Coordinates of C-alpha atoms in Angstrom, one line a residue:
Chain T
M29 CA 20.0 86.1 7.6
V30 CA 21.3 82.9 6.2
N31 CA 24.7 82.1 7.5
L32 CA 26.1 78.9 6.0
L33 CA 28.4 77.3 8.5
L34 CA 30.5 75.4 5.9
K35 CA 30.3 77.7 2.9
D36 CA 32.7 76.3 0.2
R37 CA 34.5 74.0 2.6
V38 CA 35.7 70.8 1.1
A39 CA 34.5 68.0 3.4
L40 CA 35.5 64.3 2.9
I41 CA 33.3 61.9 4.7
T42 CA 34.1 58.1 4.8
G43 CA 31.3 55.6 4.6
A44 CA 28.9 58.3 3.7
G45 CA 26.7 56.3 1.4
R46 CA 24.1 55.6 4.1
G47 CA 23.3 55.8 7.8
I48 CA 25.0 58.4 10.0
G49 CA 27.6 59.2 7.3
F50 CA 24.9 60.1 4.8
G51 CA 23.1 62.2 7.4
I52 CA 26.4 64.1 8.0
A53 CA 26.9 64.5 4.2
E54 CA 23.3 65.9 3.9
M55 CA 23.8 68.3 6.7
F56 CA 27.2 69.5 5.4
G57 CA 25.7 69.9 2.0
R58 CA 22.9 72.1 3.4
Q59 CA 25.5 74.2 5.1
G60 CA 27.3 75.0 1.8
A61 CA 30.1 72.4 1.8
Q62 CA 31.5 70.7 -1.2
V63 CA 30.8 67.2 0.0
V64 CA 33.0 64.2 -1.0
I65 CA 31.6 60.8 -0.2
G66 CA 34.2 58.1 0.3
E67 CA 32.4 54.8 -0.1
L68 CA 33.4 51.2 -0.2
V69 CA 30.4 50.2 -2.3
E70 CA 30.7 52.3 -5.4
E71 CA 27.0 52.1 -6.4
R72 CA 26.0 53.3 -2.9
G73 CA 28.3 56.3 -3.2
L74 CA 26.9 57.2 -6.6
E75 CA 23.4 57.0 -5.4
A76 CA 24.1 59.1 -2.3
A77 CA 25.9 61.8 -4.3
E78 CA 23.0 61.9 -6.8
K79 CA 20.5 62.3 -4.0
L80 CA 22.5 65.2 -2.6
N81 CA 22.9 66.9 -6.0
A82 CA 19.2 66.5 -6.6
Q83 CA 18.6 68.5 -3.5
G84 CA 20.8 71.2 -4.8
Y85 CA 23.8 70.5 -2.7
R86 CA 27.3 69.9 -4.1
A87 CA 28.5 66.3 -3.8
S88 CA 30.8 63.9 -5.5
T89 CA 32.0 60.4 -4.6
Y90 CA 35.0 58.2 -4.9
P91 CA 35.4 54.5 -4.2
L92 CA 37.3 54.1 -0.9
D93 CA 38.5 51.1 1.1
V94 CA 39.9 52.6 4.3
T95 CA 41.6 49.3 5.1
Q96 CA 43.9 49.9 2.1
T97 CA 46.4 52.7 2.6
Q98 CA 46.8 53.0 -1.2
S99 CA 43.1 53.6 -1.5
C100 CA 43.2 56.3 1.1
A101 CA 46.1 58.0 -0.6
Q102 CA 44.4 57.8 -4.0
V103 CA 41.2 59.3 -2.8
V104 CA 43.1 62.1 -1.1
N105 CA 44.9 62.8 -4.3
Q106 CA 41.7 62.8 -6.3
V107 CA 40.0 65.2 -4.0
L108 CA 42.9 67.5 -4.0
E109 CA 43.1 67.4 -7.8
A110 CA 39.4 68.1 -8.0
Y111 CA 39.0 70.8 -5.3
G112 CA 42.5 71.9 -4.3
R113 CA 42.1 71.4 -0.6
I114 CA 40.5 69.4 2.1
D115 CA 39.1 71.4 5.0
I116 CA 37.1 68.7 6.9
L117 CA 37.6 65.0 7.3
V118 CA 34.9 62.8 8.9
N119 CA 36.1 59.3 9.7
N120 CA 32.7 57.6 9.8
A121 CA 33.2 54.3 8.0
G122 CA 32.4 51.4 10.3
L123 CA 31.0 48.0 10.8
F124 CA 29.8 46.0 13.6
I125 CA 29.8 42.2 14.1
L126 CA 28.5 40.7 17.3
H127 CA 30.5 37.8 18.4
K128 CA 31.4 35.9 21.6
S129 CA 35.0 37.0 22.3
E130 CA 36.3 33.5 23.1
E131 CA 35.3 32.4 19.6
I132 CA 35.7 35.4 17.5
P133 CA 37.6 34.4 14.3
E134 CA 40.8 36.3 13.7
D135 CA 39.5 37.9 10.4
I136 CA 36.4 39.2 12.0
W137 CA 38.4 40.8 14.8
R138 CA 41.0 42.2 12.4
L139 CA 38.4 43.6 10.0
Q140 CA 36.7 45.7 12.6
V141 CA 40.0 47.1 14.0
D142 CA 41.2 47.6 10.4
V143 CA 38.2 49.7 9.4
M144 CA 37.5 51.7 12.5
L145 CA 40.9 52.2 14.0
N146 CA 43.7 51.5 11.4
G147 CA 41.5 52.9 8.6
A148 CA 40.7 56.1 10.5
F149 CA 44.4 56.6 11.2
F150 CA 45.7 56.1 7.7
M151 CA 42.9 58.2 6.3
T152 CA 43.7 61.0 8.7
Q153 CA 47.4 60.6 8.1
A154 CA 47.0 61.0 4.4
V155 CA 44.7 64.0 4.7
A156 CA 46.9 65.7 7.3
R157 CA 50.1 65.1 5.3
E158 CA 48.8 66.0 1.9
A159 CA 46.3 68.7 2.8
M160 CA 45.8 70.0 6.3
I161 CA 49.4 70.4 7.4
P162 CA 50.4 72.2 4.3
Q163 CA 47.2 74.3 4.5
R164 CA 47.9 75.0 8.2
R165 CA 44.2 74.4 8.7
G166 CA 41.7 71.6 9.1
A167 CA 39.1 69.9 11.2
V168 CA 38.7 66.2 11.7
V169 CA 35.7 64.6 13.4
N170 CA 35.9 60.9 14.2
I171 CA 32.7 59.0 14.7
A172 CA 33.5 56.9 17.8
S173 CA 30.8 55.4 20.0
I174 CA 29.7 55.1 23.6
G175 CA 30.9 51.5 23.0
G176 CA 34.4 52.9 23.1
M177 CA 33.8 54.1 26.6
G178 CA 33.0 50.8 28.4
G179 CA 32.2 47.2 28.6
W180 CA 29.5 45.7 26.3
P181 CA 29.6 41.9 26.1
M182 CA 30.3 40.4 22.7
R183 CA 31.6 43.6 21.2
S184 CA 35.3 43.3 22.0
A185 CA 36.6 44.3 18.6
Y186 CA 34.2 47.1 18.0
N187 CA 34.5 48.6 21.4
A188 CA 38.3 48.3 21.5
A189 CA 38.6 49.9 18.0
K190 CA 36.3 52.8 19.1
A191 CA 38.2 53.2 22.4
G192 CA 41.4 53.3 20.3
L193 CA 39.9 55.9 18.1
I194 CA 39.0 58.1 21.0
V195 CA 42.6 58.1 22.3
L196 CA 44.0 58.4 18.8
T197 CA 41.9 61.6 18.5
E198 CA 43.5 63.0 21.7
V199 CA 47.0 62.1 20.6
L200 CA 46.7 63.7 17.1
A201 CA 44.8 66.7 18.6
T202 CA 47.8 67.5 20.9
E203 CA 50.3 66.7 18.1
W204 CA 48.8 68.7 15.3
A205 CA 47.3 71.7 17.2
Q206 CA 50.5 73.5 16.1
Y207 CA 49.3 73.2 12.5
N208 CA 45.9 74.6 13.4
I209 CA 44.2 71.2 12.9
R210 CA 41.5 70.4 15.3
L211 CA 40.5 66.7 15.9
N212 CA 37.4 65.7 17.9
C213 CA 35.2 62.6 18.4
V214 CA 31.5 62.3 18.5
S215 CA 30.3 59.3 20.4
P216 CA 26.7 58.4 19.6
S217 CA 24.7 55.9 21.4
V218 CA 22.3 53.7 19.5
T219 CA 21.0 55.6 16.5
R220 CA 18.2 54.9 14.1
T221 CA 20.4 54.0 11.1
D222 CA 20.1 51.6 8.2
M223 CA 22.4 49.2 10.1
M224 CA 20.2 49.5 13.1
D225 CA 17.0 48.9 11.1
S226 CA 18.5 45.9 9.4
M227 CA 19.5 44.4 12.8
I228 CA 15.9 45.0 14.1
K229 CA 14.5 43.3 11.0
K230 CA 16.8 40.3 11.5
G231 CA 15.5 40.1 15.1
M232 CA 19.0 40.7 16.4
V233 CA 17.9 43.6 18.6
T234 CA 14.8 45.5 19.7
L235 CA 14.8 49.2 20.1
E236 CA 12.8 49.0 23.2
K237 CA 15.7 47.7 25.3
Y238 CA 17.8 50.6 24.1
S239 CA 15.2 53.2 24.7
N240 CA 14.5 51.9 28.2
R241 CA 18.2 52.0 29.1
T242 CA 18.5 55.7 27.8
P243 CA 17.7 58.4 30.3
L244 CA 16.1 60.4 27.5
G245 CA 13.9 57.5 26.8
R246 CA 14.5 57.0 23.1
V247 CA 17.3 56.3 20.6
A248 CA 19.0 59.0 18.7
E249 CA 18.0 60.2 15.2
V250 CA 20.7 60.5 12.6
S251 CA 20.2 64.2 12.4
E252 CA 21.0 64.6 16.0
I253 CA 24.4 63.0 15.5
A254 CA 25.0 65.0 12.4
E255 CA 24.3 68.3 14.2
A256 CA 27.0 67.5 16.7
V257 CA 29.5 66.7 13.9
L258 CA 28.6 69.9 12.1
F259 CA 29.2 71.9 15.2
L260 CA 32.6 70.4 15.8
A261 CA 33.6 70.6 12.2
S262 CA 32.7 74.3 12.0
D263 CA 34.4 77.4 13.2
R264 CA 31.9 77.6 16.0
A265 CA 34.2 75.1 17.8
S266 CA 37.4 76.9 17.2
Y267 CA 38.8 76.2 20.7
I268 CA 37.6 72.6 20.9
T269 CA 40.1 69.9 20.2
G270 CA 40.8 66.5 21.6
E271 CA 37.3 66.3 22.9
N272 CA 35.0 63.3 22.8
L273 CA 31.4 64.7 22.7
R274 CA 28.9 62.2 23.8
V275 CA 25.6 62.4 22.0
D276 CA 24.0 59.6 24.0
G277 CA 20.8 60.8 25.7
G278 CA 22.7 60.4 29.0
W279 CA 23.6 56.7 28.5
V280 CA 27.2 56.6 29.7
P281 CA 26.9 58.3 33.1
Y282 CA 23.7 56.4 34.0
G283 CA 23.8 53.9 36.8
N284 CA 20.7 52.1 35.6
L285 CA 19.3 50.1 38.6
Q286 CA 16.7 48.6 36.2
A287 CA 19.4 46.5 34.5
L288 CA 18.2 43.4 32.7
G289 CA 21.2 41.4 33.8
F290 CA 24.1 40.1 31.7
P291 CA 22.9 38.4 28.5
E292 CA 24.7 35.2 27.7
E293 CA 23.5 35.6 24.1
E294 CA 21.7 38.3 22.2
Chain P
M7 CA 17.6 83.8 15.0
S8 CA 17.4 80.6 17.0
F9 CA 16.5 82.0 20.4
N10 CA 13.7 84.4 19.5
D11 CA 11.4 85.0 22.4
K12 CA 13.4 82.6 24.6
V13 CA 14.0 83.7 28.2
V14 CA 17.7 83.0 29.1
V15 CA 19.0 83.5 32.6
I16 CA 22.8 83.7 33.2
T17 CA 24.1 83.9 36.7
G18 CA 27.2 86.0 37.2
A19 CA 26.6 87.7 33.9
G20 CA 27.9 91.1 35.0
R21 CA 31.2 90.5 33.4
G22 CA 33.6 88.1 31.8
L23 CA 32.4 84.8 30.5
G24 CA 28.8 85.3 31.8
Y25 CA 28.6 88.7 30.0
S26 CA 29.8 87.3 26.7
M27 CA 27.2 84.5 26.9
A28 CA 24.5 87.1 27.6
R29 CA 25.6 89.0 24.6
R30 CA 25.7 85.9 22.3
F31 CA 22.2 84.8 23.4
G32 CA 21.0 88.3 22.9
Q33 CA 22.3 88.4 19.4
E34 CA 20.2 85.3 18.7
G35 CA 17.1 87.0 19.8
A36 CA 16.8 85.9 23.4
H37 CA 15.6 88.0 26.2
V38 CA 18.6 87.9 28.5
V39 CA 18.4 88.1 32.2
V40 CA 21.6 89.2 33.8
A41 CA 21.4 87.6 37.2
E42 CA 24.2 89.2 39.2
I43 CA 25.2 89.6 42.9
N44 CA 26.9 93.0 42.2
P45 CA 24.2 95.5 41.4
A46 CA 26.5 98.0 39.8
L47 CA 28.0 95.4 37.5
G48 CA 24.6 93.9 36.7
Q49 CA 23.0 97.1 35.8
Q50 CA 25.9 98.2 33.8
A51 CA 26.0 94.9 31.9
A52 CA 22.2 95.0 31.1
E53 CA 22.5 98.6 30.0
S54 CA 25.5 97.9 27.8
L55 CA 23.5 95.0 26.1
R56 CA 20.5 97.2 25.6
S57 CA 22.7 99.9 24.0
E58 CA 23.5 97.3 21.4
G59 CA 19.8 96.8 20.8
L60 CA 19.7 93.5 22.7
P61 CA 16.8 92.9 25.1
A62 CA 18.3 92.5 28.5
T63 CA 17.3 93.0 32.1
Y64 CA 19.2 93.0 35.3
E65 CA 18.0 90.9 38.3
P66 CA 19.9 90.9 41.6
L67 CA 20.8 87.3 42.6
D68 CA 23.0 85.8 45.3
V69 CA 23.0 82.2 44.3
R70 CA 24.0 81.2 47.9
D71 CA 20.5 82.1 49.1
P72 CA 18.0 79.6 47.7
A73 CA 15.1 82.0 48.5
Q74 CA 16.5 84.4 45.9
S75 CA 16.6 82.0 43.1
I76 CA 13.1 80.7 43.9
A77 CA 11.8 84.3 43.9
L78 CA 13.6 85.1 40.6
V79 CA 12.2 82.1 38.9
E80 CA 8.7 82.9 40.1
K81 CA 9.0 86.5 38.9
L82 CA 10.2 85.4 35.5
A83 CA 7.6 82.7 35.1
Q84 CA 4.9 85.3 36.0
G85 CA 6.3 88.0 33.7
H86 CA 7.2 85.8 30.7
G87 CA 5.3 82.6 31.2
H88 CA 8.4 80.5 30.7
V89 CA 12.1 80.2 31.4
D90 CA 13.9 78.5 28.5
V91 CA 17.6 78.4 29.4
W92 CA 19.4 78.9 32.7
V93 CA 23.2 79.1 32.8
N94 CA 24.9 78.4 36.1
N95 CA 28.0 80.5 35.6
A96 CA 28.5 82.4 38.9
G97 CA 31.9 81.5 40.3
V98 CA 34.6 82.6 42.7
A99 CA 38.3 82.1 42.4
S100 CA 40.2 81.3 45.6
I101 CA 43.7 80.1 45.1
A102 CA 45.7 79.0 48.1
P103 CA 47.7 75.9 49.2
A104 CA 45.3 73.3 50.6
E105 CA 46.9 73.4 54.0
L106 CA 46.4 77.1 54.3
I107 CA 43.2 78.0 52.5
S108 CA 40.8 79.7 54.8
L109 CA 37.7 77.7 55.6
Q110 CA 35.6 80.7 54.7
D111 CA 37.1 80.6 51.2
W112 CA 36.4 76.9 51.0
D113 CA 32.8 77.2 52.2
D114 CA 32.1 80.2 50.0
S115 CA 33.5 78.3 46.9
I116 CA 31.2 75.4 47.6
A117 CA 28.3 77.6 48.4
V118 CA 28.6 79.5 45.1
M119 CA 29.7 77.0 42.6
L120 CA 28.1 73.8 43.9
S121 CA 25.3 74.5 46.3
G122 CA 24.4 77.7 44.4
A123 CA 24.2 75.9 41.1
F124 CA 22.0 73.2 42.7
Y125 CA 19.7 75.7 44.4
C126 CA 19.2 77.5 41.1
S127 CA 18.8 74.3 39.2
Q128 CA 16.2 73.0 41.6
A129 CA 14.3 76.3 41.5
V130 CA 14.3 76.6 37.7
G131 CA 14.1 72.9 37.3
R132 CA 10.7 72.8 39.0
Q133 CA 9.5 75.5 36.6
M134 CA 11.0 73.8 33.5
L135 CA 9.5 70.4 34.5
A136 CA 6.1 72.1 34.9
Q137 CA 6.3 73.8 31.5
G138 CA 7.8 70.6 30.0
F139 CA 10.9 72.1 28.4
G140 CA 14.1 73.9 29.3
V141 CA 17.9 73.6 29.2
I142 CA 20.2 74.1 32.2
V143 CA 23.9 74.7 31.3
N144 CA 26.5 74.4 34.0
I145 CA 29.8 76.1 33.5
A146 CA 32.4 73.7 34.9
S147 CA 36.1 73.8 34.2
V148 CA 39.0 71.7 33.2
S149 CA 40.0 72.3 36.8
G150 CA 37.2 69.9 37.6
I151 CA 38.9 67.2 35.5
Q152 CA 42.6 67.8 36.1
Y153 CA 44.1 69.3 39.2
I154 CA 46.5 72.3 39.5
E155 CA 48.2 73.1 42.9
G156 CA 46.3 75.7 45.0
R157 CA 43.0 75.2 43.3
V158 CA 41.4 72.9 45.9
A159 CA 38.5 75.3 46.6
Y160 CA 37.9 75.7 42.9
S161 CA 38.5 72.2 41.5
V162 CA 36.4 70.3 44.0
P163 CA 33.1 72.1 43.4
K164 CA 33.7 72.2 39.7
A165 CA 34.3 68.4 39.7
A166 CA 31.1 68.0 41.7
L167 CA 29.3 70.3 39.3
I168 CA 30.1 67.8 36.5
M169 CA 28.4 65.0 38.4
L170 CA 25.5 67.3 39.2
T171 CA 25.2 67.9 35.4
Q172 CA 25.1 64.1 34.8
G173 CA 22.7 63.5 37.7
L174 CA 20.2 66.2 36.9
G175 CA 20.6 65.4 33.2
I176 CA 19.6 61.8 33.8
E177 CA 16.9 62.6 36.3
W178 CA 15.0 65.1 34.2
A179 CA 15.7 64.0 30.6
K180 CA 12.5 62.2 30.0
R181 CA 10.5 65.2 31.2
G182 CA 11.9 67.6 28.6
V183 CA 14.6 69.3 30.6
R184 CA 18.1 68.9 29.3
V185 CA 21.0 69.5 31.7
V186 CA 24.4 69.9 30.1
G187 CA 27.7 71.7 30.8
V188 CA 30.8 73.2 29.4
A189 CA 34.3 72.8 30.8
P190 CA 36.4 75.7 29.6
G191 CA 40.1 75.5 29.7
V192 CA 42.2 78.6 30.3
V193 CA 40.2 81.6 29.2
M194 CA 41.1 85.1 30.1
T195 CA 38.7 85.5 32.9
E196 CA 38.8 86.7 36.5
M197 CA 40.1 83.4 37.7
V198 CA 43.0 83.4 35.3
Q199 CA 43.7 87.1 35.7
K200 CA 43.8 86.5 39.5
S201 CA 46.3 83.7 39.1
L202 CA 48.5 86.0 36.9
D203 CA 48.2 88.8 39.4
E204 CA 49.1 86.6 42.4
G205 CA 51.9 84.9 40.5
S206 CA 50.4 81.4 40.8
G207 CA 50.3 81.1 37.0
S208 CA 52.0 82.9 34.1
L209 CA 50.6 83.6 30.7
D210 CA 53.6 81.9 29.1
A211 CA 53.0 78.8 31.2
Y212 CA 49.3 78.7 30.3
Q213 CA 50.2 79.0 26.6
R214 CA 52.9 76.4 26.7
R215 CA 50.6 74.0 28.5
T216 CA 47.8 74.3 25.9
P217 CA 48.2 72.3 22.7
M218 CA 46.6 75.1 20.7
R219 CA 49.2 77.4 22.2
R220 CA 46.8 80.2 23.1
L221 CA 44.2 81.0 25.6
G222 CA 40.5 80.6 24.7
T223 CA 38.3 83.6 24.2
V224 CA 35.1 84.2 26.1
E225 CA 33.3 84.2 22.8
E226 CA 34.5 80.6 22.0
V227 CA 33.1 79.4 25.3
A228 CA 29.8 81.3 24.7
E229 CA 29.5 79.6 21.3
A230 CA 29.6 76.2 22.9
V231 CA 27.0 77.2 25.5
L232 CA 24.8 78.5 22.7
F233 CA 25.1 75.2 20.8
L234 CA 24.4 73.0 23.8
S235 CA 21.3 75.2 24.7
S236 CA 19.9 74.9 21.2
E237 CA 17.6 72.4 19.6
Q238 CA 20.6 71.1 17.6
A239 CA 21.8 69.5 20.8
S240 CA 18.5 67.7 21.5
Y241 CA 20.2 64.3 22.2
I242 CA 23.0 65.6 24.3
V243 CA 22.2 65.0 27.9
G244 CA 24.3 65.0 31.1
E245 CA 27.4 65.8 29.0
V246 CA 30.1 68.3 29.9
M247 CA 31.8 69.5 26.7
R248 CA 35.4 70.6 27.0
V249 CA 36.3 73.9 25.3
D250 CA 39.9 73.9 26.2
G251 CA 42.2 74.0 23.2
G252 CA 43.3 70.4 23.9
W253 CA 44.3 71.0 27.5
A254 CA 42.7 68.0 29.1
A255 CA 43.7 65.7 26.3
Y256 CA 47.3 66.5 26.8
Q257 CA 49.1 64.2 29.3
M258 CA 52.8 64.6 28.6
F259 CA 55.5 66.9 29.9

């Protein structure tokens, strides 16, 4: 008995060219969705879509800069023209720049808030207005972070944007429940993504520190985040809205008496 | 079917939410143990599941008595060799103003929904740690997150159950035992029916208060429990997922 959870659903995923976003796209494809990859780097989007199509899934891609409301509107129109509807939106596009808060340049602050908070909002607004509200149906999953739930030194813009995204999700969930639109967050902890691997390579971080801090004793795999997104995007979660699902191996509620102390620099 | 050959125990599975979970796990191939304090309800539930072709057995269990959960775990471990999932679902619903609620109702609420859940978790946790795998799911409530008048004996143990979920989740994660929870919003269960019968809540008020403008179904909660119990949730630890139609997110009038 093969029961595809997202059979023929049109799912738009931002920043899905790699990392968690690609993992979500892959899982959605496997579950029968028409996957649409929104990607800032056009080449990356094309490669990702090709990879999915080669696996027998249905995927297409459009260049998307979520910091430009015109770009958001354009992609939404293109998707609607191509497929007639948008059932699922995953706001996944993100970036992370470590910086001392007292010295963080304005543009670096603004970029992070622009992509992960403003971008997620304008993308969601466009999809809701043009597709989900008229359809009277839709599911949005926002990729937040456990960073959005607390204090991590040198991550002021990232964490503030993610915290904003978590509350934004609650607001829109309560506002648009009347249109049968569900909105939820998934908050991953450190995940083995391309971004993570490149940070490890540059010597910016080691996985060991993160594994040791995690009650489960290891970092997350991309597929584990994607499974949670799939669940919330599917009809299995029909009564879940305004929720922020932690997929963090127990990170946030852990008191951690083996703390390393407060790093001045990382 | 994702729960083939898994042994799944659900406390208070004689009716309502617990029964619907039992049914859902059964549909996924699990051998379901209906652990229930009321023998008539328990036997009836197990029979009704079997009549649908779902493998289910009834086991008497009063979660307030730790000896009973220890004995049940031993019996299941001997009979099946393993216990895969244990759902702490048994609950009681006492509604009364805090200044008037009987101490017996208070004590019993704590005994069933907090101490009972811990006794069961400790008993089955020992078995799961020994076998190196297992999932415990605690059925909390949005009442453990937001307070409604008259629910002191219900909300307080449910709030504590959330921390118990986090605590055991953290303590046992590295040894293969995941502890997670679900916080249902207003679902047509005994608790809600009782509040309707006693006039401390109205269907209209519940619907108006819920962003999704309807009550949840027991099936919707069961689906969340199934997901959290599954391999798909392998990185979800110590988390209590709200299944509440937006209830707890809503903070306005």
